[in-house]
Short mmCIF file of C-alpha atoms in Angstrom, two decimals:
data_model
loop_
_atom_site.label_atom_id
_atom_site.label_comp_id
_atom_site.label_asym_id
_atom_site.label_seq_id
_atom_site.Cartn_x
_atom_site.Cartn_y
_atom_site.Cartn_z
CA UNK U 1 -203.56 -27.86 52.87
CA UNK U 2 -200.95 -25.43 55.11
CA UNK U 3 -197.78 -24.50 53.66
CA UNK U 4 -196.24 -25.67 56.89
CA UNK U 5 -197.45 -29.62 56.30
CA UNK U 6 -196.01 -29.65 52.94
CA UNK U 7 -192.79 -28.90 53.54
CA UNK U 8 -192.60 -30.87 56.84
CA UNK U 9 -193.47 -33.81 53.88
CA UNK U 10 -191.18 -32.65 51.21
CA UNK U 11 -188.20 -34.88 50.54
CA UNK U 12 -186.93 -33.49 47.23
CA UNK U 13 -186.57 -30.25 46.14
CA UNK U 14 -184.77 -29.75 42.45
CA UNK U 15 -183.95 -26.96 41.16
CA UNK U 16 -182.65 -25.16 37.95
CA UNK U 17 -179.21 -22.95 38.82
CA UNK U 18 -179.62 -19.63 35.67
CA UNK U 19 -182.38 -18.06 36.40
CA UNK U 20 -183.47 -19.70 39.67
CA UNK U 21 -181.01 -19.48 42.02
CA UNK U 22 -178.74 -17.05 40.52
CA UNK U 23 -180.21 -13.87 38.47
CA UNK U 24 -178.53 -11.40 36.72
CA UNK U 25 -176.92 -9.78 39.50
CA UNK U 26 -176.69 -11.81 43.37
CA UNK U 27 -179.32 -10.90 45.68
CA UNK U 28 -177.44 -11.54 48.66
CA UNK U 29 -180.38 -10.72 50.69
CA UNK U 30 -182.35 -13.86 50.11
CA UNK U 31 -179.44 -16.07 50.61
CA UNK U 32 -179.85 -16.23 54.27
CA UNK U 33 -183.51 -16.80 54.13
CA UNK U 34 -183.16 -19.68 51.52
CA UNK U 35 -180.45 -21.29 53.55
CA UNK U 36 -182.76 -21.32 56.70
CA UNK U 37 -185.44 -23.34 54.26
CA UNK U 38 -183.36 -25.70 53.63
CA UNK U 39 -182.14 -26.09 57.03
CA UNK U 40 -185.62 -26.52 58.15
CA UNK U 41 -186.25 -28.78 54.71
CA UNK U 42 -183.06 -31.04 55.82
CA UNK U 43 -184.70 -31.73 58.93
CA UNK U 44 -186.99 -34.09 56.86
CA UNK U 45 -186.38 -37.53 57.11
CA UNK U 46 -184.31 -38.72 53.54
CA UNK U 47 -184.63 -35.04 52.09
CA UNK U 48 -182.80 -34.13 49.31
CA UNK U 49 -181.65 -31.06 47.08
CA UNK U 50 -180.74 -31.59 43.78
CA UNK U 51 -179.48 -29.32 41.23
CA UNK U 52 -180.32 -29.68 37.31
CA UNK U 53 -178.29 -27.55 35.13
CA UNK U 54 -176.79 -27.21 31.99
CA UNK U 55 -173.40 -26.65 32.93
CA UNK U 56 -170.21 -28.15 33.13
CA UNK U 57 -169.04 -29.67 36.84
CA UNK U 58 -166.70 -27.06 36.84
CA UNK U 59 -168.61 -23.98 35.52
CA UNK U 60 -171.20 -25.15 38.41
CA UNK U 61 -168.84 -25.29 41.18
CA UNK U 62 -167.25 -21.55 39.31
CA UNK U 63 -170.67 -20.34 39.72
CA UNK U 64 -172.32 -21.15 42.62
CA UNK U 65 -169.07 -20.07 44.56
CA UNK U 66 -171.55 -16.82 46.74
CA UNK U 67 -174.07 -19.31 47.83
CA UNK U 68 -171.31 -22.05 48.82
CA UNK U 69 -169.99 -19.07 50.80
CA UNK U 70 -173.58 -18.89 52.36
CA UNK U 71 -173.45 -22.46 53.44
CA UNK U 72 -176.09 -23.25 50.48
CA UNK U 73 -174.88 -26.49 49.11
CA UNK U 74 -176.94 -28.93 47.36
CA UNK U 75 -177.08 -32.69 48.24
CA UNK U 76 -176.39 -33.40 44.34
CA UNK U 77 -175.90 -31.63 41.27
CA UNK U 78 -176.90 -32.91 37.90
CA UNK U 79 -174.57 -31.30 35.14
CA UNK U 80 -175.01 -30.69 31.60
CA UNK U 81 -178.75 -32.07 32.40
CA UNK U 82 -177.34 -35.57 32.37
CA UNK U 83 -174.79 -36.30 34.99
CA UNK U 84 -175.22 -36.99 38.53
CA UNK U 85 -172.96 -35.84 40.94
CA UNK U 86 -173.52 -36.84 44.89
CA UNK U 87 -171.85 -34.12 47.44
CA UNK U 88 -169.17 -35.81 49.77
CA UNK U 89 -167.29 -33.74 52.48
CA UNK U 90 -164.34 -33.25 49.49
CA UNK U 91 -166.03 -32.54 46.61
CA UNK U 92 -169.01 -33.72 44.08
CA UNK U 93 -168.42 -37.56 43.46
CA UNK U 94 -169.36 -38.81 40.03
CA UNK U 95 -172.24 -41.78 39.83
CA UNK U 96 -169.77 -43.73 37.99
CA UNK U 97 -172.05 -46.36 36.43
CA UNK U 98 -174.86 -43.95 35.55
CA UNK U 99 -172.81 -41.16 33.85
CA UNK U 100 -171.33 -43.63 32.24
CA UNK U 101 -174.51 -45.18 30.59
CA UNK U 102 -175.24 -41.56 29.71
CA UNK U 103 -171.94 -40.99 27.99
CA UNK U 104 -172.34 -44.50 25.85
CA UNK U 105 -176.04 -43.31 24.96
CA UNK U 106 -174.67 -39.59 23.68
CA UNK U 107 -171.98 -41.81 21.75
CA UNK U 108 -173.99 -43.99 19.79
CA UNK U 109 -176.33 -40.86 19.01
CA UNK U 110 -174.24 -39.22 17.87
CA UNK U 111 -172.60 -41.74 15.44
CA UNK U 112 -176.32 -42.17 14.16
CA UNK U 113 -176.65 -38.67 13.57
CA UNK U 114 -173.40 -38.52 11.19
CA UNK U 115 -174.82 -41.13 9.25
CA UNK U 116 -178.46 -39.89 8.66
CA UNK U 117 -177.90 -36.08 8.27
CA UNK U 118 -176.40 -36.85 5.11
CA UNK U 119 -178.81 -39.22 4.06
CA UNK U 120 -181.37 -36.09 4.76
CA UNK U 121 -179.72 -33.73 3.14
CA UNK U 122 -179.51 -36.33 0.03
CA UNK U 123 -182.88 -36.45 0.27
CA UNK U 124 -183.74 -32.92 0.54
CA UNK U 125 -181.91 -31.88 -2.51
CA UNK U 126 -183.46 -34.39 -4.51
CA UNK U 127 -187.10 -34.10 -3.33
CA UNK U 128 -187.45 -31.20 -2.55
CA UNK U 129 -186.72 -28.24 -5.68
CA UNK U 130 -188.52 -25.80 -3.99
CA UNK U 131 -185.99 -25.95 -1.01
CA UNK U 132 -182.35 -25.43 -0.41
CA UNK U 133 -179.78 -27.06 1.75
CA UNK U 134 -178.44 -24.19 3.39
CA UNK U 135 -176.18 -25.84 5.77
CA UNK U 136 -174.95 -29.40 7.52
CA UNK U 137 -173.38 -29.82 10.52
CA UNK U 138 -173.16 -32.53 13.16
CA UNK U 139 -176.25 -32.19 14.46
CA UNK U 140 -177.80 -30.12 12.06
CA UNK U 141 -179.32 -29.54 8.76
CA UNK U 142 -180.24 -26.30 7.45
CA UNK U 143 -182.59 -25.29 4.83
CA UNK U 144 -184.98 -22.72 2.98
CA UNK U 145 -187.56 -22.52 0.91
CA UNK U 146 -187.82 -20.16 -2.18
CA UNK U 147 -191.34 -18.63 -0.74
CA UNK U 148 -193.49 -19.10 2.12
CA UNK U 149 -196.13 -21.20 0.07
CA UNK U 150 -193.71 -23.87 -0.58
CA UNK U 151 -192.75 -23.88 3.04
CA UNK U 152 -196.73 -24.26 3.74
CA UNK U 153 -198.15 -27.86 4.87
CA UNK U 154 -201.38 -27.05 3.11
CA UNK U 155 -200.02 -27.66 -0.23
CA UNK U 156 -200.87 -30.81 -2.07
CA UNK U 157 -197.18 -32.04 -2.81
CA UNK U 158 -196.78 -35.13 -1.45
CA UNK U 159 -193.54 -35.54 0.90
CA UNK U 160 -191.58 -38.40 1.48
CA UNK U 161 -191.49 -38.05 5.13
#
């Protein structure tokens, strides 16, 4: 298969931002040849470029300030790998009912975390005498074991998990 029929089919192109896009230090000399891609990738009927990152709306739009200055500008961004954002000639528009379904989903996990970390760590202490609860946080519990053959799944003892 040519490159050149692929990406006269291509309708989405995602993309990370870190890393991808942006490394340690801009390299200003592939801007201009990326934008041209996607100029010729836009031609596509429905094409779309998304970008999935871990940021914050705002660090994105902080960030990606040189390639904006380019004319590089995605078609949507997804932030904090949840939340979709469409492009509109003002700004990034929230997908209201989407983001948030994703916020409601974060909630109630992390209510159910707060109520079974606890519970673990109960159980951890009382099971487990070989181990120690080392630390608990909201999303987290921490703990070691007093020698690497007690940390070993080889061992006969029976868990309760």
């Amino acid at each position: 298969m040519k490159t050149d029929s692929f990406l006269d089919r291509m309708q989405l192109l995602v993309t990370d931002l870190d890393g991808t896009l942006l490394g340690p230090r801009p390299e200003f000399k592939h801007y201009n040849d990326f934008r041209d891609l996607l100029g010729r990738l836009r031609r596509n009927p429905g094409f779309n470029w998304v970008i999935c990152t871990g940021r914050s709306l705002a660090s994105f739009q902080r960030i990606f300030l040189p390639l904006g200055s380019f004319g590089i500008v995605p078609d949507c961004v997804i932030t904090s790998h949840a939340y979709i954002y469409q492009r509109q000639t003002w700004g990034y528009l929230p997908h209201l009912l989407w983001n948030i379904h994703i916020r409601n989903l974060q909630w109630r996990h992390m209510i159910r975390m707060r109520i079974a970390l606890p519970r673990l760590r109960k159980i951890l202490a009382r099971e487990t005498p070989f181990a120690r609860v080392t630390g608990l946080d909201r999303f987290h519990v921490g703990f070691r074991f007093d020698d690497d053959h007690t940390s070993d799944d080889t061992n006969d003892r029976r868990r309760p998990w």
